[in-house]
Amino acid sequence: MELNENEALKAPDASGRFGDFGGRFVPETLMPACLELEEAFNESWADPSFRKELDDLLADYAGRPSPLTDCPNLSELLGCRVLLKREDLNHTGSHKINNVLGQALLAQRMGKTRLVAETGAGQHGVATATAAALLGMECCVYMGEVDVERQKLNVFRMRLLGAEVRTALSGSRTLKDAINEAMRDWVATVEESHYCLGSVMGPHPYPWMVRTFHEVLGSEARSQCEERLGTTPDVVVACVGGGSNAIGIFSGFADSPAELVGVEPAGGAAVGRGVPGVVHGSRSFLMQDEFGQVLEAESISAGLDYPGVGPEHSFLAASGRARYESVNDAEVVEAFQLLSRLEGIIPALEPAHALAWVSRERASLAGKTVLINLSGRGDKDVDQILQLLEKEGRA
């Protein structure tokens, strides 16, 4: 595969744009906070003491590096060699801890005493509550009413960790609406609060900063693959809602010949069904109607139930460096059961999307090596799947 140097991941321009996407579309009241955050991140990331403190926490608290796991049974069934990057084995059970520890340390360095966050599946909320407890900070997590109901376990975990969980009752009562409420809170409390955004979205510098904190998983995966395979995999696959786990692992392979594939839910395919628009502070692909109104996303996975996507994914799609596919809920449930049964690994519903695409595309992937980012574990989703299978008479 021939690569253009402009197709690899890079820092955004001075206005926070990746090509035609990104930027900083926020109220005047939030511009000083965004500028302060950008300056603080630049200064901290250049400081070896900050990097060492974060690296120590990632190793000794979060449990990095996460393993690379071969899946012999699944590989035999699908006809391609499947490798999993095991972010599910991180402390708190997902990749989210990488970004949250970085942002929490940064917030503390900026003199902030309170973390505000949003969450869909609860993984980012649990990670934020964990970091706040570790660093002695106040924590408030917004979550849509629908997600509060389908992710009760993670709501309890957040409260157990000392966080306040506030229910978003507007709109579709899912992730999009939780983000709206979290941003309102940030506007009102910006002097003492840091908005610990959970994905590669929002106004500059968030997409770039969050990607930078997640580059550790891509860097590890690249080294592990080269040691295990002697080269890079043929295909790197990850699920995409906002897209933080995908951009993290893509970052390790963007300058390699590996094909990059993001997998969206069919009911929330922002790249597949969207057109450029502005939501939550940046310009990106967004599902909207003919009047420019944001359409509601629908997905069995609370973590992917979002009508937009991070701006860097839009850039990768537009440049052709990555492609974006979609799978439906039934395929995801089948993949959830398949990995559990064949490899003894229960995935979260989010990365089950990536696995579902690999399973569907097995004929075209025959003989290839496929790396899937297993971004989270499925404990939180077991009750939801049990209810679904019981309803269908399959449990």
C-alpha positions as a Markdown table, in Angstrom:
| # | Residue | x | y | z |
|---|---|---|---|---|
| 1 | Met | 0.0 | 0.0 | 0.0 |
| 2 | Glu | 1.4 | 3.4 | -1.0 |
| 3 | Leu | 1.1 | 6.0 | 1.7 |
| 4 | Asn | 1.0 | 9.7 | 1.3 |
| 5 | Glu | 2.6 | 11.5 | 4.2 |
| 6 | Asn | -0.4 | 13.7 | 4.6 |
| 7 | Glu | -2.6 | 10.6 | 5.2 |
| 8 | Ala | -0.8 | 9.6 | 8.5 |
| 9 | Leu | -2.0 | 11.0 | 11.8 |
| 10 | Lys | -0.5 | 14.4 | 12.6 |
| 11 | Ala | -1.2 | 17.4 | 14.9 |
| 12 | Pro | -4.0 | 19.7 | 13.8 |
| 13 | Asp | -3.3 | 23.1 | 12.4 |
| 14 | Ala | -3.2 | 26.3 | 14.6 |
| 15 | Ser | -7.0 | 26.5 | 14.5 |
| 16 | Gly | -7.4 | 22.9 | 15.6 |
| 17 | Arg | -8.4 | 21.5 | 12.2 |
| 18 | Phe | -7.6 | 18.2 | 10.6 |
| 19 | Gly | -8.1 | 19.2 | 7.0 |
| 20 | Asp | -11.7 | 20.4 | 6.7 |
| 21 | Phe | -12.7 | 19.0 | 10.1 |
| 22 | Gly | -12.3 | 20.0 | 13.8 |
| 23 | Gly | -12.0 | 23.5 | 15.0 |
| 24 | Arg | -13.3 | 25.2 | 18.0 |
| 25 | Phe | -17.0 | 26.1 | 17.8 |
| 26 | Val | -17.9 | 27.2 | 21.4 |
| 27 | Pro | -19.6 | 30.1 | 23.1 |
| 28 | Glu | -17.4 | 33.1 | 23.9 |
| 29 | Thr | -17.6 | 32.1 | 27.6 |
| 30 | Leu | -15.7 | 28.9 | 26.9 |
| 31 | Met | -13.0 | 30.3 | 24.6 |
| 32 | Pro | -10.7 | 31.2 | 27.5 |
| 33 | Ala | -11.1 | 27.7 | 29.0 |
| 34 | Cys | -10.2 | 26.1 | 25.7 |
| 35 | Leu | -7.2 | 28.3 | 25.2 |
| 36 | Glu | -6.1 | 27.7 | 28.8 |
| 37 | Leu | -6.4 | 23.9 | 28.3 |
| 38 | Glu | -4.5 | 24.0 | 25.0 |
| 39 | Glu | -1.6 | 25.9 | 26.7 |
| 40 | Ala | -1.6 | 23.7 | 29.7 |
| 41 | Phe | -1.6 | 20.5 | 27.6 |
| 42 | Asn | 1.3 | 21.8 | 25.4 |
| 43 | Glu | 3.3 | 22.8 | 28.4 |
| 44 | Ser | 2.7 | 19.6 | 30.4 |
| 45 | Trp | 3.3 | 17.2 | 27.4 |
| 46 | Ala | 6.6 | 18.8 | 26.9 |
| 47 | Asp | 7.5 | 18.4 | 30.6 |
| 48 | Pro | 9.4 | 15.1 | 31.3 |
| 49 | Ser | 8.1 | 15.0 | 34.9 |
| 50 | Phe | 4.4 | 15.1 | 33.7 |
| 51 | Arg | 5.1 | 12.3 | 31.2 |
| 52 | Lys | 6.9 | 10.2 | 33.9 |
| 53 | Glu | 4.1 | 10.7 | 36.4 |
| 54 | Leu | 1.6 | 9.5 | 33.7 |
| 55 | Asp | 3.7 | 6.6 | 32.5 |
| 56 | Asp | 4.1 | 5.4 | 36.1 |
| 57 | Leu | 0.4 | 5.5 | 36.7 |
| 58 | Leu | -0.3 | 3.7 | 33.4 |
| 59 | Ala | 2.1 | 0.9 | 34.4 |
| 60 | Asp | 1.6 | 0.6 | 38.2 |
| 61 | Tyr | -2.1 | 1.6 | 38.5 |
| 62 | Ala | -3.7 | 0.9 | 35.1 |
| 63 | Gly | -1.7 | -2.3 | 34.4 |
| 64 | Arg | -0.1 | -1.4 | 31.1 |
| 65 | Pro | 1.1 | -2.7 | 28.8 |
| 66 | Ser | -2.0 | -4.6 | 27.9 |
| 67 | Pro | -1.4 | -8.0 | 26.3 |
| 68 | Leu | -1.7 | -9.1 | 22.7 |
| 69 | Thr | -3.8 | -12.3 | 22.5 |
| 70 | Asp | -3.9 | -14.8 | 19.6 |
| 71 | Cys | -7.3 | -16.4 | 19.0 |
| 72 | Pro | -6.7 | -19.9 | 17.6 |
| 73 | Asn | -10.2 | -21.2 | 17.8 |
| 74 | Leu | -11.7 | -18.1 | 16.2 |
| 75 | Ser | -9.0 | -17.9 | 13.6 |
| 76 | Glu | -9.7 | -21.5 | 12.5 |
| 77 | Leu | -13.4 | -20.7 | 12.2 |
| 78 | Leu | -12.9 | -17.5 | 10.2 |
| 79 | Gly | -9.9 | -18.5 | 8.1 |
| 80 | Cys | -7.8 | -15.5 | 9.1 |
| 81 | Arg | -5.4 | -15.0 | 12.0 |
| 82 | Val | -7.2 | -12.9 | 14.6 |
| 83 | Leu | -5.2 | -11.0 | 17.3 |
| 84 | Leu | -6.8 | -9.0 | 20.1 |
| 85 | Lys | -5.3 | -5.9 | 21.7 |
| 86 | Arg | -6.6 | -6.5 | 25.3 |
| 87 | Glu | -7.6 | -3.1 | 26.5 |
| 88 | Asp | -10.4 | -5.0 | 28.4 |
| 89 | Leu | -7.7 | -6.1 | 30.9 |
| 90 | Asn | -6.8 | -2.5 | 32.0 |
| 91 | His | -7.9 | -1.3 | 35.4 |
| 92 | Thr | -11.6 | -0.3 | 35.2 |
| 93 | Gly | -12.0 | -2.7 | 32.2 |
| 94 | Ser | -11.5 | -0.5 | 29.2 |
| 95 | His | -9.2 | 1.7 | 27.2 |
| 96 | Lys | -10.8 | 4.8 | 28.8 |
| 97 | Ile | -8.4 | 4.8 | 31.7 |
| 98 | Asn | -5.5 | 5.9 | 29.5 |
| 99 | Asn | -7.1 | 9.2 | 28.6 |
| 100 | Val | -8.7 | 9.9 | 32.0 |
| 101 | Leu | -5.5 | 9.5 | 34.0 |
| 102 | Gly | -3.8 | 12.0 | 31.6 |
| 103 | Gln | -6.7 | 14.5 | 31.8 |
| 104 | Ala | -7.0 | 14.2 | 35.6 |
| 105 | Leu | -3.3 | 14.8 | 36.1 |
| 106 | Leu | -3.6 | 17.8 | 33.8 |
| 107 | Ala | -6.6 | 19.2 | 35.6 |
| 108 | Gln | -4.8 | 18.9 | 38.9 |
| 109 | Arg | -1.8 | 20.7 | 37.5 |
| 110 | Met | -4.1 | 23.5 | 36.3 |
| 111 | Gly | -5.5 | 23.9 | 39.8 |
| 112 | Lys | -8.9 | 22.4 | 39.1 |
| 113 | Thr | -10.6 | 20.6 | 42.0 |
| 114 | Arg | -13.6 | 19.0 | 40.1 |
| 115 | Leu | -14.0 | 16.7 | 37.1 |
| 116 | Val | -17.1 | 16.8 | 35.0 |
| 117 | Ala | -17.7 | 14.0 | 32.6 |
| 118 | Glu | -20.3 | 12.4 | 30.4 |
| 119 | Thr | -20.8 | 8.7 | 29.7 |
| 120 | Gly | -22.8 | 6.4 | 27.6 |
| 121 | Ala | -21.9 | 2.8 | 28.5 |
| 122 | Gly | -20.5 | 3.9 | 31.8 |
| 123 | Gln | -16.9 | 3.0 | 31.0 |
| 124 | His | -15.7 | 6.5 | 30.7 |
| 125 | Gly | -17.7 | 7.5 | 33.8 |
| 126 | Val | -16.2 | 4.7 | 35.9 |
| 127 | Ala | -12.7 | 5.6 | 34.7 |
| 128 | Thr | -13.2 | 9.3 | 35.6 |
| 129 | Ala | -14.7 | 8.4 | 39.0 |
| 130 | Thr | -11.7 | 6.2 | 39.6 |
| 131 | Ala | -9.1 | 8.9 | 38.7 |
| 132 | Ala | -11.0 | 11.4 | 40.8 |
| 133 | Ala | -10.9 | 9.1 | 43.8 |
| 134 | Leu | -7.2 | 8.4 | 43.3 |
| 135 | Leu | -6.3 | 12.1 | 43.1 |
| 136 | Gly | -8.8 | 13.4 | 45.7 |
| 137 | Met | -11.0 | 15.3 | 43.3 |
| 138 | Glu | -14.7 | 15.9 | 43.2 |
| 139 | Cys | -16.5 | 14.1 | 40.4 |
| 140 | Cys | -19.8 | 14.6 | 38.6 |
| 141 | Val | -20.8 | 12.3 | 35.7 |
| 142 | Tyr | -23.8 | 13.0 | 33.4 |
| 143 | Met | -25.6 | 10.0 | 31.9 |
| 144 | Gly | -28.7 | 9.7 | 29.8 |
| 145 | Glu | -31.8 | 8.2 | 31.4 |
| 146 | Val | -31.9 | 5.3 | 28.9 |
| 147 | Asp | -28.3 | 4.5 | 29.6 |
| 148 | Val | -28.7 | 4.7 | 33.4 |
| 149 | Glu | -31.3 | 2.0 | 33.0 |
| 150 | Arg | -29.3 | -0.3 | 30.7 |
| 151 | Gln | -26.0 | 0.2 | 32.5 |
| 152 | Lys | -27.1 | -0.1 | 36.2 |
| 153 | Leu | -23.9 | -1.9 | 37.2 |
| 154 | Asn | -21.6 | 0.9 | 36.0 |
| 155 | Val | -23.9 | 3.5 | 37.7 |
| 156 | Phe | -23.4 | 1.7 | 41.0 |
| 157 | Arg | -19.7 | 1.5 | 40.4 |
| 158 | Met | -19.4 | 5.2 | 39.8 |
| 159 | Arg | -21.4 | 6.0 | 43.0 |
| 160 | Leu | -19.3 | 3.5 | 44.9 |
| 161 | Leu | -16.2 | 5.4 | 43.8 |
| 162 | Gly | -17.6 | 8.6 | 45.2 |
| 163 | Ala | -18.9 | 10.3 | 42.0 |
| 164 | Glu | -22.3 | 12.0 | 41.7 |
| 165 | Val | -24.2 | 10.6 | 38.7 |
| 166 | Arg | -26.7 | 13.1 | 37.2 |
| 167 | Thr | -29.4 | 11.8 | 34.9 |
| 168 | Ala | -29.9 | 13.6 | 31.5 |
| 169 | Leu | -33.6 | 13.7 | 30.7 |
| 170 | Ser | -33.6 | 15.7 | 27.5 |
| 171 | Gly | -33.7 | 14.5 | 23.9 |
| 172 | Ser | -33.1 | 10.8 | 23.3 |
| 173 | Arg | -31.8 | 10.5 | 26.9 |
| 174 | Thr | -28.5 | 8.9 | 25.7 |
| 175 | Leu | -24.9 | 10.0 | 25.2 |
| 176 | Lys | -25.5 | 13.0 | 23.0 |
| 177 | Asp | -27.8 | 14.5 | 25.7 |
| 178 | Ala | -25.3 | 13.7 | 28.5 |
| 179 | Ile | -22.7 | 15.6 | 26.6 |
| 180 | Asn | -25.0 | 18.6 | 26.3 |
| 181 | Glu | -25.6 | 18.6 | 30.1 |
| 182 | Ala | -21.9 | 18.1 | 30.9 |
| 183 | Met | -21.0 | 21.1 | 28.7 |
| 184 | Arg | -23.6 | 23.3 | 30.4 |
| 185 | Asp | -22.1 | 22.3 | 33.8 |
| 186 | Trp | -18.6 | 23.2 | 32.5 |
| 187 | Val | -19.8 | 26.6 | 31.3 |
| 188 | Ala | -21.2 | 27.4 | 34.7 |
| 189 | Thr | -18.3 | 26.0 | 36.8 |
| 190 | Val | -15.3 | 26.5 | 34.6 |
| 191 | Glu | -13.2 | 28.2 | 37.3 |
| 192 | Glu | -13.0 | 25.0 | 39.4 |
| 193 | Ser | -14.0 | 22.3 | 37.0 |
| 194 | His | -12.3 | 20.5 | 34.1 |
| 195 | Tyr | -14.5 | 18.8 | 31.5 |
| 196 | Cys | -12.9 | 15.3 | 31.2 |
| 197 | Leu | -14.2 | 14.6 | 27.7 |
| 198 | Gly | -14.3 | 10.9 | 26.9 |
| 199 | Ser | -13.7 | 10.7 | 23.2 |
| 200 | Val | -11.8 | 12.3 | 20.3 |
| 201 | Met | -14.4 | 14.9 | 19.8 |
| 202 | Gly | -15.4 | 18.4 | 21.1 |
| 203 | Pro | -13.6 | 21.7 | 20.5 |
| 204 | His | -9.9 | 21.9 | 20.0 |
| 205 | Pro | -7.7 | 20.8 | 21.8 |
| 206 | Tyr | -9.8 | 17.8 | 22.9 |
| 207 | Pro | -9.7 | 15.6 | 19.8 |
| 208 | Trp | -5.9 | 16.0 | 19.5 |
| 209 | Met | -5.3 | 15.8 | 23.3 |
| 210 | Val | -7.5 | 12.7 | 23.8 |
| 211 | Arg | -5.8 | 11.0 | 20.8 |
| 212 | Thr | -2.4 | 11.8 | 22.3 |
| 213 | Phe | -3.3 | 10.2 | 25.6 |
| 214 | His | -4.5 | 7.0 | 23.7 |
| 215 | Glu | -1.5 | 6.7 | 21.5 |
| 216 | Val | 0.1 | 4.5 | 24.1 |
| 217 | Leu | -2.2 | 1.6 | 23.1 |
| 218 | Gly | -1.3 | 2.0 | 19.4 |
| 219 | Ser | 2.4 | 2.2 | 20.1 |
| 220 | Glu | 2.3 | -1.0 | 22.3 |
| 221 | Ala | 0.3 | -2.8 | 19.6 |
| 222 | Arg | 2.7 | -1.9 | 16.9 |
| 223 | Ser | 5.7 | -3.2 | 18.9 |
| 224 | Gln | 3.9 | -6.3 | 20.0 |
| 225 | Cys | 2.8 | -7.2 | 16.4 |
| 226 | Glu | 6.2 | -6.6 | 15.0 |
| 227 | Glu | 7.7 | -8.9 | 17.7 |
| 228 | Arg | 5.0 | -11.6 | 17.2 |
| 229 | Leu | 4.6 | -11.4 | 13.5 |
| 230 | Gly | 7.8 | -9.9 | 12.3 |
| 231 | Thr | 5.7 | -7.2 | 10.5 |
| 232 | Thr | 2.5 | -5.3 | 10.9 |
| 233 | Pro | -0.9 | -6.9 | 10.6 |
| 234 | Asp | -2.8 | -6.8 | 7.2 |
| 235 | Val | -5.8 | -5.2 | 8.8 |
| 236 | Val | -6.4 | -3.2 | 12.0 |
| 237 | Val | -10.1 | -3.0 | 13.1 |
| 238 | Ala | -11.8 | -1.0 | 15.8 |
| 239 | Cys | -15.3 | 0.1 | 16.7 |
| 240 | Val | -16.2 | 3.7 | 16.2 |
| 241 | Gly | -18.7 | 5.9 | 18.1 |
| 242 | Gly | -16.8 | 9.1 | 18.9 |
| 243 | Gly | -13.8 | 7.0 | 18.0 |
| 244 | Ser | -11.3 | 7.2 | 20.9 |
| 245 | Asn | -10.2 | 3.5 | 20.9 |
| 246 | Ala | -10.0 | 3.4 | 17.1 |
| 247 | Ile | -7.9 | 6.5 | 16.8 |
| 248 | Gly | -5.6 | 5.2 | 19.6 |
| 249 | Ile | -4.8 | 2.0 | 17.8 |
| 250 | Phe | -4.8 | 3.6 | 14.3 |
| 251 | Ser | -2.1 | 5.9 | 15.6 |
| 252 | Gly | 0.3 | 3.0 | 15.9 |
| 253 | Phe | -0.3 | 1.9 | 12.3 |
| 254 | Ala | -1.2 | 5.0 | 10.3 |
| 255 | Asp | 2.3 | 5.1 | 8.7 |
| 256 | Ser | 2.3 | 1.4 | 8.0 |
| 257 | Pro | 0.8 | -0.6 | 5.1 |
| 258 | Ala | -1.9 | -1.9 | 7.3 |
| 259 | Glu | -5.5 | -1.3 | 6.2 |
| 260 | Leu | -7.4 | 0.7 | 8.9 |
| 261 | Val | -11.1 | -0.2 | 9.3 |
| 262 | Gly | -13.5 | 1.6 | 11.7 |
| 263 | Val | -16.8 | -0.2 | 12.4 |
| 264 | Glu | -19.9 | 1.9 | 13.2 |
| 265 | Pro | -23.4 | 0.8 | 14.4 |
| 266 | Ala | -25.8 | 0.8 | 11.5 |
| 267 | Gly | -28.1 | 3.1 | 13.4 |
| 268 | Gly | -25.3 | 5.5 | 14.3 |
| 269 | Ala | -23.1 | 5.5 | 11.2 |
| 270 | Ala | -21.9 | 9.1 | 11.3 |
| 271 | Val | -19.3 | 8.5 | 8.5 |
| 272 | Gly | -21.5 | 6.1 | 6.5 |
| 273 | Arg | -24.7 | 8.1 | 6.7 |
| 274 | Gly | -23.6 | 11.6 | 7.8 |
| 275 | Val | -22.6 | 14.8 | 6.1 |
| 276 | Pro | -20.3 | 17.5 | 7.5 |
| 277 | Gly | -21.8 | 19.6 | 10.3 |
| 278 | Val | -21.1 | 21.1 | 13.7 |
| 279 | Val | -22.0 | 19.5 | 17.0 |
| 280 | His | -20.5 | 19.7 | 20.4 |
| 281 | Gly | -17.8 | 22.2 | 19.4 |
| 282 | Ser | -16.3 | 20.8 | 16.2 |
| 283 | Arg | -17.0 | 20.2 | 12.5 |
| 284 | Ser | -17.2 | 16.5 | 11.5 |
| 285 | Phe | -19.5 | 14.0 | 9.8 |
| 286 | Leu | -22.8 | 14.1 | 11.6 |
| 287 | Met | -26.2 | 12.4 | 11.0 |
| 288 | Gln | -28.7 | 15.2 | 10.3 |
| 289 | Asp | -31.9 | 15.8 | 8.4 |
| 290 | Glu | -32.5 | 18.0 | 5.4 |
| 291 | Phe | -33.0 | 21.0 | 7.7 |
| 292 | Gly | -29.6 | 20.4 | 9.5 |
| 293 | Gln | -31.3 | 19.0 | 12.6 |
| 294 | Val | -29.3 | 16.3 | 14.4 |
| 295 | Leu | -30.8 | 12.9 | 13.9 |
| 296 | Glu | -31.0 | 10.5 | 16.9 |
| 297 | Ala | -28.6 | 7.5 | 16.8 |
| 298 | Glu | -29.8 | 4.0 | 17.6 |
| 299 | Ser | -27.5 | 1.2 | 18.8 |
| 300 | Ile | -27.6 | -1.8 | 21.1 |
| 301 | Ser | -24.4 | -0.4 | 22.5 |
| 302 | Ala | -24.8 | 2.6 | 24.8 |
| 303 | Gly | -21.1 | 3.6 | 24.1 |
| 304 | Leu | -21.7 | 3.9 | 20.4 |
| 305 | Asp | -25.1 | 5.5 | 20.5 |
| 306 | Tyr | -23.9 | 8.9 | 19.1 |
| 307 | Pro | -24.9 | 10.7 | 15.9 |
| 308 | Gly | -21.4 | 12.2 | 15.2 |
| 309 | Val | -17.8 | 11.1 | 15.1 |
| 310 | Gly | -14.4 | 12.6 | 16.0 |
| 311 | Pro | -13.1 | 15.0 | 13.4 |
| 312 | Glu | -9.9 | 13.1 | 12.8 |
| 313 | His | -11.9 | 10.1 | 11.7 |
| 314 | Ser | -13.7 | 12.4 | 9.2 |
| 315 | Phe | -10.3 | 13.4 | 7.9 |
| 316 | Leu | -9.1 | 9.8 | 7.7 |
| 317 | Ala | -12.3 | 8.9 | 5.8 |
| 318 | Ala | -12.0 | 11.8 | 3.4 |
| 319 | Ser | -8.4 | 11.2 | 2.7 |
| 320 | Gly | -9.0 | 7.5 | 2.1 |
| 321 | Arg | -6.5 | 6.4 | 4.8 |
| 322 | Ala | -9.2 | 4.6 | 6.7 |
| 323 | Arg | -12.5 | 3.2 | 5.7 |
| 324 | Tyr | -15.6 | 2.9 | 7.8 |
| 325 | Glu | -18.1 | 0.1 | 7.7 |
| 326 | Ser | -21.3 | -0.6 | 9.7 |
| 327 | Val | -22.9 | -3.7 | 11.3 |
| 328 | Asn | -26.4 | -4.2 | 12.7 |
| 329 | Asp | -27.4 | -5.1 | 16.2 |
| 330 | Ala | -28.1 | -8.8 | 15.4 |
| 331 | Glu | -24.6 | -9.2 | 14.0 |
| 332 | Val | -23.1 | -7.7 | 17.1 |
| 333 | Val | -25.1 | -10.0 | 19.4 |
| 334 | Glu | -23.9 | -13.0 | 17.4 |
| 335 | Ala | -20.2 | -11.8 | 17.6 |
| 336 | Phe | -20.6 | -11.2 | 21.4 |
| 337 | Gln | -21.6 | -14.8 | 21.8 |
| 338 | Leu | -19.0 | -16.1 | 19.3 |
| 339 | Leu | -16.0 | -14.7 | 21.1 |
| 340 | Ser | -17.3 | -15.8 | 24.5 |
| 341 | Arg | -17.9 | -19.3 | 23.4 |
| 342 | Leu | -14.8 | -19.9 | 21.3 |
| 343 | Glu | -12.1 | -18.0 | 23.3 |
| 344 | Gly | -13.5 | -17.6 | 26.8 |
| 345 | Ile | -13.4 | -13.8 | 26.4 |
| 346 | Ile | -16.7 | -11.8 | 27.0 |
| 347 | Pro | -16.3 | -8.6 | 25.0 |
| 348 | Ala | -18.1 | -5.3 | 25.6 |
| 349 | Leu | -20.8 | -4.6 | 23.0 |
| 350 | Glu | -18.7 | -1.9 | 21.6 |
| 351 | Pro | -15.7 | -4.0 | 20.3 |
| 352 | Ala | -18.2 | -6.7 | 19.4 |
| 353 | His | -19.0 | -4.4 | 16.5 |
| 354 | Ala | -15.4 | -4.8 | 15.2 |
| 355 | Leu | -15.6 | -8.6 | 15.6 |
| 356 | Ala | -18.9 | -8.7 | 13.9 |
| 357 | Trp | -17.5 | -7.0 | 10.8 |
| 358 | Val | -14.5 | -9.4 | 10.7 |
| 359 | Ser | -16.9 | -12.4 | 11.0 |
| 360 | Arg | -19.0 | -11.1 | 8.2 |
| 361 | Glu | -16.0 | -10.3 | 5.9 |
| 362 | Arg | -14.3 | -13.6 | 6.6 |
| 363 | Ala | -14.2 | -14.6 | 2.9 |
| 364 | Ser | -12.3 | -11.4 | 1.9 |
| 365 | Leu | -10.0 | -11.7 | 4.9 |
| 366 | Ala | -9.0 | -15.3 | 4.3 |
| 367 | Gly | -5.3 | -15.9 | 4.9 |
| 368 | Lys | -4.8 | -12.4 | 6.3 |
| 369 | Thr | -3.7 | -11.3 | 9.8 |
| 370 | Val | -6.4 | -9.1 | 11.5 |
| 371 | Leu | -5.8 | -7.1 | 14.7 |
| 372 | Ile | -8.9 | -6.1 | 16.6 |
| 373 | Asn | -8.8 | -3.6 | 19.4 |
| 374 | Leu | -10.8 | -5.2 | 22.2 |
| 375 | Ser | -11.6 | -1.9 | 23.9 |
| 376 | Gly | -13.6 | -3.1 | 26.9 |
| 377 | Arg | -14.9 | -6.1 | 28.7 |
| 378 | Gly | -18.5 | -7.3 | 28.7 |
| 379 | Asp | -19.5 | -7.5 | 32.3 |
| 380 | Lys | -21.6 | -4.4 | 32.0 |
| 381 | Asp | -23.5 | -5.8 | 29.0 |
| 382 | Val | -24.2 | -9.4 | 30.3 |
| 383 | Asp | -27.6 | -8.5 | 31.9 |
| 384 | Gln | -28.7 | -6.6 | 28.7 |
| 385 | Ile | -27.8 | -9.6 | 26.5 |
| 386 | Leu | -29.5 | -12.0 | 28.9 |
| 387 | Gln | -32.7 | -10.1 | 28.8 |
| 388 | Leu | -32.6 | -9.9 | 25.0 |
| 389 | Leu | -31.9 | -13.6 | 24.5 |
| 390 | Glu | -34.6 | -14.5 | 27.1 |
| 391 | Lys | -37.1 | -12.3 | 25.2 |
| 392 | Glu | -36.2 | -14.2 | 21.9 |
| 393 | Gly | -36.4 | -17.6 | 23.7 |
| 394 | Arg | -32.7 | -18.2 | 23.0 |
| 395 | Ala | -31.3 | -18.2 | 26.6 |
